[in-house]
Coordinates of C-alpha atoms and ligand atoms in Angstrom, one line a residue:
M1 CA 16.9 -8.9 5.8
K2 CA 15.4 -5.5 5.7
D3 CA 12.4 -4.7 7.9
V4 CA 9.5 -3.1 5.9
E5 CA 5.9 -2.0 6.5
T6 CA 3.9 -4.2 4.2
I7 CA 4.4 -6.9 1.5
I8 CA 1.5 -7.7 -0.8
S9 CA 1.8 -11.1 -2.6
P10 CA -0.8 -11.4 -5.4
R11 CA -1.0 -13.8 -8.3
W12 CA -0.2 -11.0 -10.9
I13 CA 1.1 -7.4 -11.0
I14 CA 0.6 -5.0 -13.9
P15 CA 2.9 -2.1 -13.1
A16 CA 1.8 0.0 -16.1
E17 CA 5.4 1.4 -16.4
P18 CA 7.7 0.8 -18.2
S19 CA 5.1 -1.4 -19.9
T20 CA 1.8 -3.0 -19.2
E21 CA 3.4 -6.5 -19.1
V22 CA 1.9 -8.9 -16.6
L23 CA 4.2 -10.1 -13.8
E24 CA 3.3 -13.4 -12.3
H25 CA 4.2 -14.6 -8.7
H26 CA 5.9 -11.3 -7.9
A27 CA 5.4 -9.3 -4.6
L28 CA 5.1 -5.6 -4.0
V29 CA 7.1 -4.2 -1.1
I30 CA 5.9 -1.1 0.7
D31 CA 7.9 1.0 3.1
A32 CA 7.3 4.5 4.5
G33 CA 4.2 4.8 2.3
C34 CA 6.2 4.2 -0.9
I35 CA 6.9 1.3 -3.2
A36 CA 10.3 -0.1 -2.2
A37 CA 10.5 -3.0 -4.6
I38 CA 8.6 -5.4 -7.0
M39 CA 10.4 -8.7 -7.4
P40 CA 9.7 -12.5 -7.6
V41 CA 8.1 -13.6 -4.4
N42 CA 10.9 -16.0 -3.5
D43 CA 13.5 -13.2 -3.8
V44 CA 11.3 -10.9 -1.6
R45 CA 11.2 -13.6 1.1
Q46 CA 15.0 -13.6 1.1
H47 CA 15.5 -9.9 1.3
Y48 CA 12.6 -8.4 3.3
H49 CA 10.8 -9.0 6.5
A50 CA 7.3 -7.4 6.6
R51 CA 5.3 -6.3 9.7
R52 CA 2.3 -7.1 7.5
W53 CA 2.4 -9.8 4.8
I54 CA -0.8 -9.8 2.7
E55 CA -1.7 -12.7 0.5
R56 CA -4.0 -12.1 -2.4
P57 CA -3.6 -15.4 -4.3
A58 CA -6.3 -14.9 -7.0
H59 CA -5.8 -11.1 -7.5
V60 CA -4.1 -8.7 -9.8
L61 CA -2.4 -5.6 -8.4
I62 CA -2.6 -2.5 -10.5
P63 CA -1.8 1.2 -10.0
G64 CA -4.5 3.1 -8.3
L65 CA -6.9 4.4 -10.9
I66 CA -6.9 8.2 -11.6
N67 CA -10.2 9.9 -12.3
A68 CA -8.8 12.9 -14.2
H69 CA -12.1 14.9 -14.2
T70 CA -14.8 15.0 -11.5
H71 CA -17.1 17.3 -9.7
A72 CA -17.2 15.1 -6.6
A73 CA -19.9 17.0 -4.6
M74 CA -22.3 16.6 -7.6
T75 CA -22.7 13.0 -6.5
L76 CA -25.7 14.3 -4.5
L77 CA -27.3 15.1 -7.9
R78 CA -27.1 11.5 -9.1
G79 CA -30.1 10.9 -11.5
I80 CA -31.8 14.2 -10.7
A81 CA -32.0 15.3 -14.3
D82 CA -31.5 12.7 -16.9
D83 CA -32.1 12.4 -20.7
L84 CA -31.5 16.1 -21.4
P85 CA -29.0 17.8 -23.8
L86 CA -26.1 19.7 -22.2
M87 CA -27.2 23.3 -22.3
D88 CA -30.8 22.5 -21.3
W89 CA -29.5 20.2 -18.5
L90 CA -27.0 22.8 -17.3
T91 CA -29.1 26.0 -17.6
H92 CA -32.5 24.8 -16.6
H93 CA -31.7 22.1 -14.1
I94 CA -28.1 21.8 -12.7
W95 CA -27.2 25.5 -12.3
P96 CA -30.6 26.5 -10.7
L97 CA -30.2 23.6 -8.3
E98 CA -26.7 24.6 -7.5
Q99 CA -27.7 28.2 -6.9
K100 CA -30.3 27.1 -4.4
W101 CA -28.4 24.2 -2.6
V102 CA -24.7 24.5 -2.9
S103 CA -23.1 25.2 0.4
E104 CA -20.2 24.0 2.5
T105 CA -22.4 21.2 3.9
F106 CA -23.5 20.1 0.4
V107 CA -19.9 19.9 -0.7
R108 CA -18.9 18.1 2.4
D109 CA -21.6 15.4 2.2
G110 CA -21.4 15.1 -1.6
T111 CA -17.6 14.7 -1.6
D112 CA -17.7 12.1 1.2
L113 CA -20.1 10.0 -0.8
A114 CA -17.9 10.5 -3.9
I115 CA -14.7 9.4 -2.1
A116 CA -16.4 6.3 -0.7
E117 CA -17.7 5.4 -4.1
M118 CA -14.3 6.0 -5.8
L119 CA -12.4 4.0 -3.2
R120 CA -14.8 1.1 -3.6
G121 CA -14.1 1.2 -7.3
G122 CA -10.3 1.3 -7.2
T123 CA -9.8 5.0 -7.7
T124 CA -7.0 6.5 -5.6
T125 CA -6.7 10.0 -7.2
F126 CA -9.4 12.4 -8.4
N127 CA -9.0 15.7 -10.2
D128 CA -11.8 17.9 -9.0
M129 CA -13.5 21.1 -10.1
Y130 CA -16.2 22.5 -7.8
F131 CA -17.3 25.3 -5.5
F132 CA -15.8 25.4 -1.9
P133 CA -12.6 23.5 -3.0
E134 CA -11.3 23.9 0.6
I135 CA -14.0 21.5 1.7
T136 CA -13.1 19.0 -1.0
A137 CA -9.5 19.2 0.2
Q138 CA -10.4 18.8 3.8
R139 CA -12.6 15.6 3.0
A140 CA -9.8 14.1 0.9
L141 CA -7.3 14.6 3.8
Q142 CA -9.9 13.2 6.3
H143 CA -10.2 10.0 4.3
G144 CA -6.6 9.6 3.1
M145 CA -7.5 10.1 -0.6
R146 CA -5.2 11.7 -3.1
A147 CA -6.7 14.6 -4.9
V148 CA -5.9 17.4 -7.3
I149 CA -8.0 20.3 -6.0
G150 CA -9.4 22.4 -8.7
L151 CA -9.2 26.1 -7.9
I152 CA -12.4 27.0 -9.5
V153 CA -13.0 30.3 -11.4
I154 CA -16.2 31.3 -13.2
D155 CA -17.6 34.7 -14.2
F156 CA -20.9 34.4 -12.3
P157 CA -21.4 34.6 -8.6
S158 CA -22.2 31.7 -6.3
A159 CA -22.4 31.0 -2.6
Y160 CA -18.6 30.6 -2.8
A161 CA -17.5 33.8 -4.4
D162 CA -19.1 36.8 -6.0
S163 CA -16.8 37.7 -8.9
A164 CA -14.1 36.0 -11.0
A165 CA -11.5 38.1 -9.2
A166 CA -12.8 36.9 -5.8
Y167 CA -12.6 33.2 -7.0
I168 CA -9.0 33.8 -8.0
D169 CA -8.1 35.4 -4.6
Q170 CA -9.7 32.5 -2.7
A171 CA -7.8 30.1 -5.0
V172 CA -4.4 31.6 -4.1
T173 CA -5.2 31.6 -0.4
L174 CA -6.3 28.0 -0.5
Y175 CA -3.3 26.9 -2.4
E176 CA -0.9 28.6 -0.1
S177 CA -2.5 27.1 3.0
L178 CA -2.4 23.5 1.9
R179 CA 0.4 23.3 -0.7
D180 CA 2.6 21.2 1.5
S181 CA 0.1 18.3 2.1
P182 CA 1.5 15.2 0.5
L183 CA -1.9 13.9 -0.6
L184 CA -3.1 17.2 -2.1
H185 CA -2.1 18.7 -5.4
F186 CA -3.6 21.8 -7.1
A187 CA -4.7 23.1 -10.5
F188 CA -6.4 26.2 -11.6
A189 CA -9.9 25.3 -12.8
P190 CA -11.5 28.0 -14.9
H191 CA -14.8 26.4 -15.7
A192 CA -15.0 26.7 -19.6
P193 CA -14.3 29.2 -22.4
Y194 CA -18.0 30.3 -22.4
S195 CA -18.1 30.9 -18.7
V196 CA -14.8 32.7 -18.0
S197 CA -13.8 35.9 -19.8
D198 CA -10.4 37.0 -21.0
T199 CA -9.3 39.1 -18.0
P200 CA -9.5 36.4 -15.4
L201 CA -8.0 33.9 -17.9
Q202 CA -5.0 36.2 -18.3
R203 CA -4.6 36.5 -14.6
I204 CA -4.9 32.7 -14.2
R205 CA -2.2 32.2 -16.8
A206 CA 0.2 34.5 -15.1
L207 CA -0.5 32.9 -11.7
A208 CA -0.2 29.3 -13.1
D209 CA 3.2 30.2 -14.5
E210 CA 4.3 31.8 -11.2
L211 CA 3.1 29.0 -9.0
D212 CA 3.9 26.2 -11.5
L213 CA 0.3 24.9 -11.4
P214 CA -1.6 23.2 -14.3
I215 CA -4.8 24.6 -15.7
H216 CA -7.9 22.3 -15.8
M217 CA -10.8 23.4 -18.1
H218 CA -13.8 22.1 -20.0
V219 CA -13.0 22.8 -23.7
H220 CA -14.9 22.0 -26.9
E221 CA -17.5 19.9 -25.1
T222 CA -20.2 20.4 -27.8
R223 CA -20.6 21.6 -31.3
A224 CA -23.0 24.3 -30.1
E225 CA -20.3 25.7 -27.8
V226 CA -17.8 26.0 -30.7
Q227 CA -20.4 27.5 -33.1
Q228 CA -21.6 30.1 -30.5
A229 CA -18.0 31.1 -29.7
S230 CA -17.1 31.4 -33.4
Q231 CA -20.1 33.8 -33.8
Q232 CA -19.3 35.8 -30.6
F233 CA -15.5 36.0 -30.8
G234 CA -14.9 35.2 -34.5
Q235 CA -12.7 32.2 -33.5
R236 CA -13.0 28.7 -32.1
P237 CA -12.5 28.5 -28.3
L238 CA -9.2 26.5 -28.6
Q239 CA -7.8 29.3 -30.8
R240 CA -8.9 31.9 -28.3
L241 CA -7.3 30.0 -25.4
A242 CA -4.1 29.7 -27.5
D243 CA -4.1 33.4 -28.2
L244 CA -4.4 34.0 -24.4
G245 CA -1.3 31.9 -24.0
L246 CA -3.0 29.0 -22.1
I247 CA -2.1 26.0 -24.3
S248 CA 1.0 24.4 -23.0
P249 CA 2.2 21.1 -21.3
G250 CA 0.4 22.5 -18.2
F251 CA -3.0 22.6 -19.9
I252 CA -5.6 19.9 -19.2
A253 CA -8.5 20.1 -21.7
V254 CA -11.6 18.1 -20.7
H255 CA -13.9 16.7 -23.4
M256 CA -12.5 18.0 -26.7
T257 CA -15.2 16.5 -28.8
Q258 CA -14.9 19.0 -31.6
L259 CA -11.4 18.9 -33.1
T260 CA -10.2 19.5 -36.7
D261 CA -7.0 17.7 -37.9
E262 CA -5.2 21.1 -37.7
E263 CA -6.3 21.5 -34.0
I264 CA -5.1 18.0 -33.2
A265 CA -1.7 18.7 -34.7
F266 CA -1.5 22.1 -33.0
Y267 CA -2.5 20.7 -29.6
A268 CA 0.0 17.8 -29.9
E269 CA 2.7 20.2 -30.8
R270 CA 2.0 22.5 -27.8
G271 CA 2.0 19.4 -25.4
G272 CA -1.5 19.9 -24.0
H273 CA -3.3 17.0 -22.3
I274 CA -6.9 15.7 -22.9
V275 CA -9.2 14.2 -20.4
H276 CA -11.7 11.9 -22.3
C277 CA -15.1 11.4 -20.5
P278 CA -16.9 9.1 -22.9
E279 CA -19.9 8.2 -20.7
S280 CA -20.7 11.8 -19.9
N281 CA -20.3 12.8 -23.6
M282 CA -22.5 9.9 -24.7
K283 CA -25.2 10.5 -22.1
L284 CA -25.5 14.2 -22.9
A285 CA -25.0 13.5 -26.6
S286 CA -22.3 16.1 -26.6
G287 CA -20.1 14.5 -29.2
A288 CA -17.1 12.2 -29.4
C289 CA -13.5 13.0 -28.7
P290 CA -11.4 11.4 -31.6
V291 CA -9.2 9.6 -29.1
A292 CA -7.5 7.2 -31.5
R293 CA -6.4 10.1 -33.7
C294 CA -5.3 12.2 -30.7
L295 CA -3.1 9.3 -29.4
K296 CA -1.7 8.8 -32.8
A297 CA -0.7 12.4 -33.0
G298 CA 1.2 12.0 -29.7
I299 CA -1.3 13.7 -27.3
N300 CA -1.5 12.4 -23.8
V301 CA -5.1 11.3 -23.2
A302 CA -6.4 10.5 -19.7
L303 CA -9.7 9.3 -18.5
G304 CA -12.4 10.9 -16.4
T305 CA -16.0 10.2 -15.4
D306 CA -17.1 13.8 -15.1
G307 CA -19.7 14.5 -12.4
V308 CA -22.2 12.0 -11.3
A309 CA -25.1 14.2 -12.5
S310 CA -24.0 13.4 -16.1
N311 CA -22.6 9.9 -15.9
N312 CA -24.2 8.7 -13.4
D313 CA -21.4 7.0 -11.5
L314 CA -17.7 7.4 -10.6
D315 CA -16.8 4.0 -12.0
L316 CA -13.4 3.9 -13.9
F317 CA -13.8 0.3 -14.7
G318 CA -17.0 1.1 -16.6
E319 CA -15.3 4.1 -18.1
M320 CA -12.3 2.0 -19.3
R321 CA -14.6 -0.4 -21.0
T322 CA -16.7 2.3 -22.6
A323 CA -13.6 4.2 -23.7
A324 CA -12.2 1.0 -25.4
L325 CA -15.5 0.0 -27.1
F326 CA -16.5 3.6 -28.1
G327 CA -13.0 4.3 -29.3
K328 CA -12.9 1.3 -31.6
Y329 CA -16.4 2.0 -32.9
L330 CA -15.5 5.6 -33.7
A331 CA -12.2 4.8 -35.3
E332 CA -13.7 1.8 -37.2
D333 CA -10.7 -0.1 -36.0
A334 CA -10.8 -3.0 -33.5
S335 CA -7.1 -2.5 -32.6
A336 CA -7.7 1.1 -31.5
L337 CA -7.8 1.8 -27.8
S338 CA -6.5 -1.7 -26.8
A339 CA -6.8 -3.0 -23.2
P340 CA -3.2 -1.9 -22.4
T341 CA -3.8 1.5 -23.8
V342 CA -7.0 2.0 -21.9
L343 CA -5.4 0.9 -18.6
R344 CA -2.6 3.4 -19.1
M345 CA -5.2 6.1 -19.8
A346 CA -6.8 5.4 -16.5
T347 CA -3.4 5.4 -14.6
L348 CA -0.1 6.7 -15.9
N349 CA -1.6 9.1 -18.5
G350 CA -3.8 10.6 -15.8
A351 CA -0.8 11.2 -13.6
R352 CA 1.0 12.8 -16.5
A353 CA -1.9 15.1 -17.3
L354 CA -2.1 16.2 -13.7
G355 CA 1.6 16.7 -13.4
I356 CA 2.0 14.1 -10.6
A357 CA 3.6 11.2 -12.5
E358 CA 6.6 11.5 -10.2
V359 CA 4.3 10.5 -7.3
T360 CA 1.7 8.1 -8.7
G361 CA 0.2 6.5 -11.8
S362 CA 2.3 3.3 -12.0
L363 CA 3.8 0.7 -9.7
V364 CA 7.5 1.7 -9.7
P365 CA 9.9 1.8 -6.8
G366 CA 10.0 5.3 -5.3
K367 CA 6.5 6.2 -6.1
S368 CA 3.7 6.4 -3.5
A369 CA 2.1 3.0 -2.8
D370 CA -1.2 3.9 -4.4
V371 CA -2.2 0.3 -5.2
V372 CA -5.4 -1.6 -6.0
A373 CA -6.1 -5.4 -5.8
V374 CA -8.7 -6.8 -8.0
D375 CA -10.1 -10.3 -7.3
L376 CA -10.2 -12.3 -10.6
S377 CA -11.5 -15.5 -9.2
A378 CA -15.2 -14.8 -9.6
V379 CA -17.5 -16.7 -12.0
E380 CA -17.7 -13.6 -14.2
T381 CA -14.0 -13.6 -14.9
Q382 CA -13.5 -17.3 -15.6
P383 CA -11.9 -18.8 -17.5
L384 CA -9.0 -16.4 -17.4
Y385 CA -6.4 -16.4 -20.2
D386 CA -5.2 -12.8 -19.8
P387 CA -5.5 -10.7 -16.7
L388 CA -5.3 -7.5 -18.6
S389 CA -8.1 -8.5 -20.9
A390 CA -10.2 -9.6 -17.8
L391 CA -9.6 -6.2 -16.1
V392 CA -10.7 -4.0 -19.0
Y393 CA -13.3 -6.1 -20.9
C394 CA -14.8 -8.2 -18.1
A395 CA -14.1 -7.3 -14.5
S396 CA -16.1 -4.5 -12.8
R397 CA -15.5 -2.3 -9.7
Q398 CA -17.3 -4.9 -7.5
H399 CA -14.2 -7.1 -8.0
V400 CA -11.9 -4.5 -6.3
S401 CA -11.0 -6.0 -2.9
D402 CA -8.4 -3.7 -1.5
V403 CA -7.1 -0.2 -2.0
W404 CA -4.0 1.4 -0.5
I405 CA -3.0 5.0 -0.8
A406 CA 0.5 6.0 0.3
G407 CA 0.7 2.5 1.8
K408 CA -2.4 3.0 4.0
P409 CA -5.2 0.5 3.6
L410 CA -8.4 2.5 2.8
L411 CA -10.4 -0.5 1.4
S412 CA -9.7 -3.8 3.1
E413 CA -11.5 -6.9 1.7
R414 CA -14.2 -4.5 0.4
R415 CA -14.6 -2.7 3.8
L416 CA -13.9 1.1 3.9
T417 CA -11.5 1.8 6.7
T418 CA -12.1 5.6 7.1
F419 CA -15.9 5.7 6.8
D420 CA -18.9 5.0 8.9
E421 CA -21.0 3.6 6.1
T422 CA -24.3 3.8 8.0
A423 CA -23.8 7.6 8.7
L424 CA -22.8 8.1 5.1
L425 CA -26.0 6.5 3.8
Q426 CA -28.1 8.4 6.3
K427 CA -26.7 11.7 5.0
A428 CA -27.3 10.7 1.4
A429 CA -30.9 9.9 2.4
L430 CA -31.3 13.3 4.0
W431 CA -30.2 15.1 0.8
Q432 CA -32.6 12.9 -1.2
E433 CA -35.5 14.0 0.9
R434 CA -34.5 17.7 0.4
L435 CA -34.0 17.5 -3.4
V436 CA -36.5 14.9 -4.5
G437 CA -39.0 17.5 -5.6
F438 CA -36.5 18.9 -8.1
A439 CA -36.0 15.6 -10.0
K440 CA -36.8 15.9 -13.7
R441 CA -36.6 13.8 -16.9
G442 CA -36.3 15.2 -20.4
Ligands
ZN13 ZN1 -17.2 18.4 -16.0

């Protein structure tokens, strides 16, 4: 008998790797923060003795969900400017608000609120892009959340840095100070082709190669972005980025709603990743990423919510369902973006895009125990013929009962273990009082 930390015994397990098959009456063994084994529960009883044995008899265990594109601190801007198209929303509402309000405190309070929301919804990793990334990193560590910290770079000044070169200097300093934290991972995060010029992009490319970091960027979000760039530079943004040497297996393009067949083939051949954010794209009427065609071409497509200001939540259950339905609608094919495909987009594909598939993204021995239990016994999920169908098409984030990251319970029977929820809500109320006068509707 081997002594281990924790054993979770659910009704079903969907490991997501090597396949999305559903295992029944298996248990998941956790030791030293990692998955030690997944085997039939009777075999587990014979081989292991756990200091904590957790029964979840009506639940399915899945890999922790990966939100592959967020701006966590923007959670404080939830619902502040709705029903507006992207450039109007960004230039007349979000950017002026950010100029006035973004500070270390804003990022701290917004990120705390985001992490609490994500944990309650079964998300265990988020890939962020925002000002003061050192604060985002600090809050993730504080709450035991896994994060890919986006080392933001943008041409214009903010409270965080006054030039693209200064953003890059701060990025390198931050990466070097926290690179050994097991819960933190890093990516360069130049905002978008229209907001970062060639010189900083060239420097980022060289540094990304040197430090072996991915590059996370908004690309081809709207038709207007592509048209404007074509007029300004005489080429589409993706081509410009390719000419700068950025498109590689380390490149994470968010949105990609404007893609020709040639661009899909080219991007697949270069091994770049896409993060699909269907709800943000639909809400801002930005366009639609042709996900079914991208997947068919062999592109790895992950899933993200984008920031709460354009979603308006951090709910990957909602995003999975939207991705599945929108993907089928767009492809005019009911078999496109099936339930297994969409679950993989929200788990393993996210880990692959972020370069952390060795650590998380599936329930496989040796990986970190980033695990979520979803209660499928509620009225809304009955009768239940197929747990995977229930997860994607029917369950919601309210059915998430428990979340473990690196084996540590962060949500326990729907209770957050690293938060004072009263204090969290008080801080959100304070920001609401400060910002309420800026709320606008298109
Ligand atoms: Zn975004």
